[in-house]
DNA sequence: GTCTATAAAGAGATAGAC
DNA sequence: GTCTATCTCTTTATAGAC
């Protein structure tokens, strides 16, 4: 049974051997289903994705799916919380480093882009299929997202204070512009791109940091 | 019957009086249906949007819808071509002006953002629901989109030539970054925002132009 | 834990009256 | 041009055997 707080991330399981039936990449059945769901949800959208297609891609029959989940929406919820839990945990580590604000901001951008592009299916689903999640679970995912954005905004504010980012724009406007710049990448980046995810991240970070530079950065 | 090449844009009809049954905002029934479809497609996604809900929002019954369209997908196609035809026509006018490249680029950004935010439902559908359009019509919409992006890239290249945009980034990378910055706005901008659409456009243009500035801009 | 078979509901589209 | 009624197909989810 896939439970929100326990849902593992693709490729994260190392103890696959304890399972009776191993699959390609050492994923448990639940993990295989999650990966399949992410792929189909991303490609066709949540509503157009059928449980039958997810099952087939997972190597089982449609009915067997319901041994692992209670409803199709469970898969969406698991993917969203998984995506956000991971990226938020990493961002909080960066924030706790105590490095210069602008250095942390660069790291947050890199982390955001690299994490997002390392598992595009899952993060694309979180970013674009949230409207198909309903009730309390939708609110919960939005709260997780707000918490993550809070880390970005806090760092931006610190950059304004030390003069590396101009302070005549609001933190809110700056964070929206930054997330604009980063998030839309999910729609066009292909792993076989001439640029690696890290290169894309640094390219976008450079545009933002020059574009929103404060007095201090100009002296460098 | 809603035909792709004839589908009018919301609010554009001035000869509404020639219709027997006028509606709020002087929209013909076909226009009302298009607006309703745009709204429901955007809110729930194409697949989750039911023809019944579109009909109800249009003030008619589900079956009456099929006097105006042959299939649900017609609505998606009409919205996509409408969105792109309009923005492309305007962009081509800007390009024909003969002003300085960087001035034209600023105008293109303004046009892009203001047009997009003036009819968010329609443009959001074009930007995010394309995967639900199939066959030849999908290809056609992609071709329209490529043509529009071609105008942006051409202008960016001219900015590189005259030194207002740095030429050590590829035009392709720059255009992707610029469209990142502009397009994601559709997900968070609300008309009641403290910033007008034009202000958002100028804010984003400034970030991009400073962030990707070439040697000439630094002398200004 | 997976299977076949099927229930139950939803939704796109059509028929034909007015 | 809109309506009521209905067809038909798809899809989520369950029942119960193995």
CSV table of N, CA and C in Angstrom, one decimal, chain A residues 56-178:
chain,number,residue,atom,x,y,z
A,56,UNK,N,-0.3,-1.5,-17.0
A,56,UNK,CA,0.5,-2.2,-18.0
A,56,UNK,C,2.0,-1.8,-18.0
A,57,UNK,N,2.2,-0.5,-17.8
A,57,UNK,CA,3.6,0.0,-17.8
A,57,UNK,C,4.3,-0.6,-16.5
A,58,UNK,N,3.6,-0.9,-15.5
A,58,UNK,CA,4.2,-1.5,-14.3
A,58,UNK,C,4.3,-3.0,-14.4
A,59,UNK,N,3.8,-3.6,-15.5
A,59,UNK,CA,3.9,-5.0,-15.6
A,59,UNK,C,2.9,-5.8,-14.9
A,60,UNK,N,1.8,-5.2,-14.5
A,60,UNK,CA,0.7,-6.0,-13.8
A,60,UNK,C,-0.6,-5.6,-14.4
A,61,UNK,N,-1.7,-6.3,-13.9
A,61,UNK,CA,-3.0,-6.0,-14.5
A,61,UNK,C,-3.6,-4.8,-13.6
A,62,UNK,N,-4.6,-4.2,-14.3
A,62,UNK,CA,-5.3,-3.1,-13.7
A,62,UNK,C,-5.8,-3.3,-12.3
A,63,UNK,N,-6.4,-4.5,-12.1
A,63,UNK,CA,-7.0,-4.8,-10.8
A,63,UNK,C,-5.9,-4.9,-9.7
A,64,UNK,N,-4.7,-5.4,-10.1
A,64,UNK,CA,-3.6,-5.6,-9.1
A,64,UNK,C,-3.2,-4.3,-8.5
A,65,UNK,N,-3.4,-3.2,-9.3
A,65,UNK,CA,-3.0,-1.9,-8.9
A,65,UNK,C,-3.7,-1.6,-7.5
A,66,UNK,N,-4.9,-2.1,-7.4
A,66,UNK,CA,-5.7,-1.7,-6.2
A,66,UNK,C,-5.3,-2.5,-5.0
A,67,UNK,N,-4.3,-3.3,-5.1
A,67,UNK,CA,-3.8,-3.9,-3.9
A,67,UNK,C,-2.8,-2.9,-3.3
A,68,UNK,N,-2.2,-2.0,-4.1
A,68,UNK,CA,-1.2,-1.1,-3.6
A,68,UNK,C,-1.7,0.3,-3.3
A,69,UNK,N,-2.8,0.6,-4.0
A,69,UNK,CA,-3.4,1.9,-3.7
A,69,UNK,C,-4.9,1.8,-3.5
A,70,UNK,N,-5.5,2.8,-2.9
A,70,UNK,CA,-7.0,2.8,-2.7
A,70,UNK,C,-7.7,3.5,-3.8
A,71,UNK,N,-7.0,4.5,-4.4
A,71,UNK,CA,-7.7,5.2,-5.5
A,71,UNK,C,-6.6,5.8,-6.3
A,72,UNK,N,-6.9,6.2,-7.6
A,72,UNK,CA,-5.9,6.7,-8.5
A,72,UNK,C,-5.3,8.0,-7.9
A,73,UNK,N,-6.1,8.8,-7.2
A,73,UNK,CA,-5.6,10.1,-6.7
A,73,UNK,C,-4.5,9.9,-5.7
A,74,UNK,N,-4.4,8.7,-5.1
A,74,UNK,CA,-3.3,8.4,-4.1
A,74,UNK,C,-2.0,8.6,-4.8
A,75,UNK,N,-1.9,8.2,-6.1
A,75,UNK,CA,-0.7,8.2,-6.8
A,75,UNK,C,-0.3,9.7,-7.0
A,76,UNK,N,-1.2,10.5,-7.4
A,76,UNK,CA,-1.0,11.9,-7.5
A,76,UNK,C,-0.4,12.6,-6.3
A,77,UNK,N,-1.1,12.2,-5.2
A,77,UNK,CA,-0.7,12.8,-3.9
A,77,UNK,C,0.7,12.4,-3.5
A,78,UNK,N,1.0,11.1,-3.7
A,78,UNK,CA,2.3,10.6,-3.3
A,78,UNK,C,3.4,11.3,-4.1
A,79,UNK,N,3.1,11.5,-5.4
A,79,UNK,CA,4.1,12.1,-6.3
A,79,UNK,C,4.4,13.6,-5.9
A,80,UNK,N,3.3,14.3,-5.5
A,80,UNK,CA,3.4,15.7,-5.1
A,80,UNK,C,4.2,15.8,-3.8
A,81,UNK,N,3.8,15.1,-2.8
A,81,UNK,CA,4.5,15.2,-1.5
A,81,UNK,C,5.9,14.8,-1.6
A,82,UNK,N,6.2,13.7,-2.4
A,82,UNK,CA,7.5,13.2,-2.6
A,82,UNK,C,8.4,14.3,-3.2
A,83,UNK,N,7.9,14.9,-4.3
A,83,UNK,CA,8.7,15.9,-5.0
A,83,UNK,C,9.0,17.0,-4.0
A,84,UNK,N,8.0,17.5,-3.3
A,84,UNK,CA,8.2,18.7,-2.5
A,84,UNK,C,9.0,18.4,-1.2
A,85,UNK,N,8.8,17.2,-0.6
A,85,UNK,CA,9.5,16.8,0.6
A,85,UNK,C,11.0,16.8,0.3
A,86,UNK,N,11.4,16.2,-0.8
A,86,UNK,CA,12.8,16.1,-1.2
A,86,UNK,C,13.5,17.4,-1.4
A,87,UNK,N,12.8,18.3,-2.3
A,87,UNK,CA,13.5,19.5,-2.6
A,87,UNK,C,13.5,20.5,-1.4
A,88,UNK,N,12.5,20.4,-0.6
A,88,UNK,CA,12.5,21.2,0.6
A,88,UNK,C,13.6,20.8,1.6
A,89,UNK,N,13.7,19.5,1.8
A,89,UNK,CA,14.7,19.1,2.7
A,89,UNK,C,16.1,19.5,2.3
A,90,UNK,N,16.4,19.4,1.0
A,90,UNK,CA,17.7,19.8,0.4
A,90,UNK,C,17.9,21.3,0.6
A,91,UNK,N,16.8,22.1,0.3
A,91,UNK,CA,16.9,23.6,0.4
A,91,UNK,C,17.2,24.0,1.9
A,92,UNK,N,16.6,23.3,2.8
A,92,UNK,CA,16.8,23.6,4.2
A,92,UNK,C,18.2,23.4,4.6
A,93,UNK,N,18.8,22.3,4.1
A,93,UNK,CA,20.2,22.1,4.3
A,93,UNK,C,21.1,23.2,3.8
A,94,UNK,N,20.8,23.7,2.6
A,94,UNK,CA,21.6,24.8,2.1
A,94,UNK,C,21.4,26.0,3.0
A,95,UNK,N,20.2,26.3,3.4
A,95,UNK,CA,20.0,27.4,4.2
A,95,UNK,C,20.7,27.4,5.6
A,96,UNK,N,20.9,26.2,6.1
A,96,UNK,CA,21.6,26.0,7.4
A,96,UNK,C,23.1,26.1,7.2
A,97,UNK,N,23.6,26.2,6.0
A,97,UNK,CA,25.1,26.2,5.8
A,97,UNK,C,25.7,27.4,6.4
A,98,UNK,N,25.0,28.6,6.3
A,98,UNK,CA,25.6,29.8,6.9
A,98,UNK,C,26.6,30.5,5.9
A,99,UNK,N,26.6,30.1,4.6
A,99,UNK,CA,27.4,30.8,3.6
A,99,UNK,C,26.8,32.2,3.3
A,100,UNK,N,27.5,32.9,2.5
A,100,UNK,CA,27.0,34.2,2.1
A,100,UNK,C,25.6,34.1,1.4
A,101,UNK,N,24.7,35.0,1.6
A,101,UNK,CA,23.3,34.9,1.0
A,101,UNK,C,23.4,34.6,-0.5
A,102,UNK,N,24.2,35.4,-1.2
A,102,UNK,CA,24.1,35.2,-2.7
A,102,UNK,C,24.7,33.8,-3.1
A,103,UNK,N,25.6,33.3,-2.3
A,103,UNK,CA,26.1,32.0,-2.5
A,103,UNK,C,25.0,30.9,-2.3
A,104,UNK,N,24.3,31.1,-1.2
A,104,UNK,CA,23.2,30.2,-0.9
A,104,UNK,C,22.1,30.3,-2.0
A,105,UNK,N,21.9,31.5,-2.5
A,105,UNK,CA,20.9,31.7,-3.6
A,105,UNK,C,21.3,30.9,-4.8
A,106,UNK,N,22.6,31.0,-5.2
A,106,UNK,CA,23.1,30.3,-6.3
A,106,UNK,C,22.9,28.8,-6.1
A,107,UNK,N,23.1,28.3,-4.9
A,107,UNK,CA,23.0,26.9,-4.6
A,107,UNK,C,21.6,26.5,-4.7
A,108,UNK,N,20.7,27.3,-4.2
A,108,UNK,CA,19.2,27.0,-4.2
A,108,UNK,C,18.8,26.9,-5.7
A,109,UNK,N,19.2,27.7,-6.5
A,109,UNK,CA,18.9,27.7,-7.9
A,109,UNK,C,19.4,26.4,-8.5
A,110,UNK,N,20.6,26.1,-8.3
A,110,UNK,CA,21.2,24.9,-8.8
A,110,UNK,C,20.4,23.6,-8.3
A,111,UNK,N,20.2,23.6,-7.0
A,111,UNK,CA,19.4,22.5,-6.5
A,111,UNK,C,18.0,22.4,-7.1
A,112,UNK,N,17.4,23.5,-7.2
A,112,UNK,CA,16.0,23.5,-7.8
A,112,UNK,C,16.0,22.9,-9.2
A,113,UNK,N,16.9,23.4,-10.0
A,113,UNK,CA,16.9,23.0,-11.4
A,113,UNK,C,17.4,21.5,-11.6
A,114,UNK,N,18.5,21.2,-10.9
A,114,UNK,CA,19.1,19.9,-11.0
A,114,UNK,C,18.1,18.8,-10.4
A,115,UNK,N,17.5,19.1,-9.3
A,115,UNK,CA,16.5,18.1,-8.7
A,115,UNK,C,15.3,17.9,-9.7
A,116,UNK,N,14.8,19.0,-10.2
A,116,UNK,CA,13.7,19.0,-11.0
A,116,UNK,C,13.9,18.2,-12.3
A,117,UNK,N,15.1,18.5,-12.9
A,117,UNK,CA,15.4,17.8,-14.2
A,117,UNK,C,15.9,16.4,-14.0
A,118,UNK,N,16.3,16.0,-12.8
A,118,UNK,CA,16.8,14.7,-12.5
A,118,UNK,C,15.6,13.7,-12.5
A,119,UNK,N,14.4,14.2,-12.2
A,119,UNK,CA,13.2,13.4,-12.1
A,119,UNK,C,12.1,14.2,-12.7
A,120,UNK,N,12.1,14.4,-14.0
A,120,UNK,CA,11.2,15.4,-14.6
A,120,UNK,C,9.8,14.9,-14.5
A,121,UNK,N,9.5,13.6,-14.6
A,121,UNK,CA,8.1,13.2,-14.6
A,121,UNK,C,7.5,13.6,-13.3
A,122,UNK,N,8.1,13.3,-12.2
A,122,UNK,CA,7.6,13.5,-10.9
A,122,UNK,C,7.4,15.0,-10.6
A,123,UNK,N,8.4,15.8,-10.9
A,123,UNK,CA,8.3,17.2,-10.6
A,123,UNK,C,7.3,17.9,-11.6
A,124,UNK,N,7.3,17.5,-12.8
A,124,UNK,CA,6.3,18.1,-13.7
A,124,UNK,C,4.9,17.8,-13.3
A,125,UNK,N,4.7,16.6,-12.8
A,125,UNK,CA,3.3,16.3,-12.2
A,125,UNK,C,3.0,17.2,-11.0
A,126,UNK,N,3.9,17.4,-10.1
A,126,UNK,CA,3.7,18.2,-9.0
A,126,UNK,C,3.4,19.7,-9.5
A,127,UNK,N,4.1,20.1,-10.4
A,127,UNK,CA,4.0,21.5,-10.8
A,127,UNK,C,2.7,21.8,-11.7
A,128,UNK,N,2.3,20.8,-12.4
A,128,UNK,CA,1.2,21.1,-13.4
A,128,UNK,C,-0.1,20.3,-13.1
A,129,UNK,N,-0.1,19.3,-12.3
A,129,UNK,CA,-1.3,18.5,-12.1
A,129,UNK,C,-2.0,18.7,-10.8
A,130,UNK,N,-1.6,19.7,-10.1
A,130,UNK,CA,-2.1,19.9,-8.7
A,130,UNK,C,-3.6,20.1,-8.7
A,131,UNK,N,-4.1,20.7,-9.8
A,131,UNK,CA,-5.6,21.0,-9.8
A,131,UNK,C,-6.4,19.7,-9.8
A,132,UNK,N,-5.8,18.6,-10.1
A,132,UNK,CA,-6.6,17.3,-10.1
A,132,UNK,C,-6.6,16.7,-8.7
A,133,UNK,N,-5.8,17.3,-7.8
A,133,UNK,CA,-5.8,16.8,-6.4
A,133,UNK,C,-6.8,17.6,-5.6
A,134,UNK,N,-7.7,16.9,-4.8
A,134,UNK,CA,-8.8,17.6,-4.2
A,134,UNK,C,-8.7,17.6,-2.7
A,135,UNK,N,-9.5,18.4,-2.1
A,135,UNK,CA,-9.7,18.4,-0.6
A,135,UNK,C,-8.5,18.7,0.2
A,136,UNK,N,-8.4,18.0,1.3
A,136,UNK,CA,-7.4,18.3,2.3
A,136,UNK,C,-6.0,18.1,1.8
A,137,UNK,N,-5.9,17.1,0.9
A,137,UNK,CA,-4.5,16.7,0.4
A,137,UNK,C,-4.0,17.8,-0.5
A,138,UNK,N,-4.9,18.5,-1.3
A,138,UNK,CA,-4.5,19.6,-2.1
A,138,UNK,C,-3.9,20.7,-1.2
A,139,UNK,N,-4.7,21.0,-0.2
A,139,UNK,CA,-4.2,22.1,0.7
A,139,UNK,C,-2.9,21.8,1.3
A,140,UNK,N,-2.7,20.5,1.7
A,140,UNK,CA,-1.4,20.1,2.3
A,140,UNK,C,-0.3,20.3,1.3
A,141,UNK,N,-0.5,19.9,0.0
A,141,UNK,CA,0.6,20.1,-1.0
A,141,UNK,C,0.9,21.6,-1.2
A,142,UNK,N,-0.2,22.4,-1.2
A,142,UNK,CA,0.1,23.8,-1.4
A,142,UNK,C,0.9,24.4,-0.2
A,143,UNK,N,0.6,23.9,1.0
A,143,UNK,CA,1.3,24.3,2.2
A,143,UNK,C,2.8,23.9,2.0
A,144,UNK,N,3.1,22.8,1.6
A,144,UNK,CA,4.4,22.3,1.4
A,144,UNK,C,5.1,23.2,0.4
A,145,UNK,N,4.4,23.6,-0.7
A,145,UNK,CA,5.0,24.4,-1.7
A,145,UNK,C,5.3,25.8,-1.2
A,146,UNK,N,4.4,26.3,-0.4
A,146,UNK,CA,4.6,27.6,0.2
A,146,UNK,C,5.8,27.7,1.1
A,147,UNK,N,5.9,26.6,1.8
A,147,UNK,CA,7.1,26.5,2.7
A,147,UNK,C,8.4,26.5,1.9
A,148,UNK,N,8.4,25.8,0.8
A,148,UNK,CA,9.6,25.8,0.0
A,148,UNK,C,9.9,27.2,-0.5
A,149,UNK,N,8.9,27.9,-1.0
A,149,UNK,CA,9.0,29.2,-1.6
A,149,UNK,C,9.4,30.2,-0.5
A,150,UNK,N,9.0,29.9,0.8
A,150,UNK,CA,9.5,30.8,1.9
A,150,UNK,C,11.0,30.8,2.0
A,151,UNK,N,11.6,29.6,1.8
A,151,UNK,CA,13.1,29.5,1.9
A,151,UNK,C,13.7,30.4,0.8
A,152,UNK,N,13.2,30.4,-0.4
A,152,UNK,CA,13.7,31.2,-1.5
A,152,UNK,C,13.5,32.7,-1.1
A,153,UNK,N,12.4,33.0,-0.6
A,153,UNK,CA,12.1,34.4,-0.3
A,153,UNK,C,13.0,35.0,0.8
A,154,UNK,N,13.2,34.1,1.8
A,154,UNK,CA,14.1,34.5,2.9
A,154,UNK,C,15.5,34.8,2.4
A,155,UNK,N,15.9,33.9,1.5
A,155,UNK,CA,17.3,34.1,1.0
A,155,UNK,C,17.4,35.4,0.1
A,156,UNK,N,16.4,35.6,-0.7
A,156,UNK,CA,16.3,36.8,-1.5
A,156,UNK,C,16.4,38.1,-0.6
A,157,UNK,N,15.6,38.0,0.5
A,157,UNK,CA,15.6,39.2,1.4
A,157,UNK,C,17.0,39.4,2.0
A,158,UNK,N,17.7,38.4,2.3
A,158,UNK,CA,19.0,38.5,2.8
A,158,UNK,C,20.0,39.1,1.8
A,159,UNK,N,19.8,38.7,0.5
A,159,UNK,CA,20.6,39.3,-0.5
A,159,UNK,C,20.3,40.8,-0.7
A,160,UNK,N,19.1,41.2,-0.5
A,160,UNK,CA,18.7,42.6,-0.6
A,160,UNK,C,19.4,43.4,0.5
A,161,UNK,N,19.5,42.8,1.7
A,161,UNK,CA,20.1,43.4,2.9
A,161,UNK,C,21.6,43.6,2.7
A,162,UNK,N,22.2,42.7,2.1
A,162,UNK,CA,23.7,42.8,1.9
A,162,UNK,C,24.0,43.5,0.6
A,163,UNK,N,23.0,43.9,-0.2
A,163,UNK,CA,23.3,44.7,-1.4
A,163,UNK,C,23.6,43.9,-2.6
A,164,UNK,N,23.5,42.6,-2.6
A,164,UNK,CA,23.8,41.8,-3.8
A,164,UNK,C,22.6,41.8,-4.8
A,165,UNK,N,21.4,42.0,-4.2
A,165,UNK,CA,20.2,42.1,-5.0
A,165,UNK,C,19.5,43.4,-4.8
A,166,UNK,N,19.1,44.1,-5.8
A,166,UNK,CA,18.5,45.4,-5.7
A,166,UNK,C,17.3,45.4,-4.8
A,167,UNK,N,17.1,46.4,-4.0
A,167,UNK,CA,16.0,46.4,-3.0
A,167,UNK,C,14.9,47.3,-3.3
A,168,UNK,N,14.8,47.7,-4.6
A,168,UNK,CA,13.7,48.5,-5.0
A,168,UNK,C,12.6,47.7,-5.7
A,169,UNK,N,12.9,46.4,-5.8
A,169,UNK,CA,11.8,45.4,-6.2
A,169,UNK,C,11.4,44.7,-4.9
A,170,UNK,N,10.1,44.3,-4.8
A,170,UNK,CA,9.7,43.5,-3.6
A,170,UNK,C,10.3,42.1,-3.7
A,171,UNK,N,10.4,41.5,-2.5
A,171,UNK,CA,10.9,40.1,-2.5
A,171,UNK,C,9.9,39.2,-3.2
A,172,UNK,N,8.6,39.5,-3.1
A,172,UNK,CA,7.6,38.8,-3.7
A,172,UNK,C,7.7,38.8,-5.2
A,173,UNK,N,7.9,40.0,-5.8
A,173,UNK,CA,8.1,40.1,-7.3
A,173,UNK,C,9.3,39.3,-7.7
A,174,UNK,N,10.4,39.5,-7.0
A,174,UNK,CA,11.7,38.9,-7.3
A,174,UNK,C,11.5,37.3,-7.3
A,175,UNK,N,10.9,36.8,-6.3
A,175,UNK,CA,10.8,35.4,-6.2
A,175,UNK,C,9.9,34.8,-7.3
A,176,UNK,N,8.8,35.6,-7.6
A,176,UNK,CA,8.0,35.1,-8.7
A,176,UNK,C,8.8,35.1,-10.1
A,177,UNK,N,9.6,36.1,-10.3
A,177,UNK,CA,10.4,36.2,-11.5
A,177,UNK,C,11.4,35.0,-11.5
A,178,UNK,N,12.0,34.8,-10.4
A,178,UNK,CA,13.0,33.7,-10.3
A,178,UNK,C,12.4,32.4,-10.6
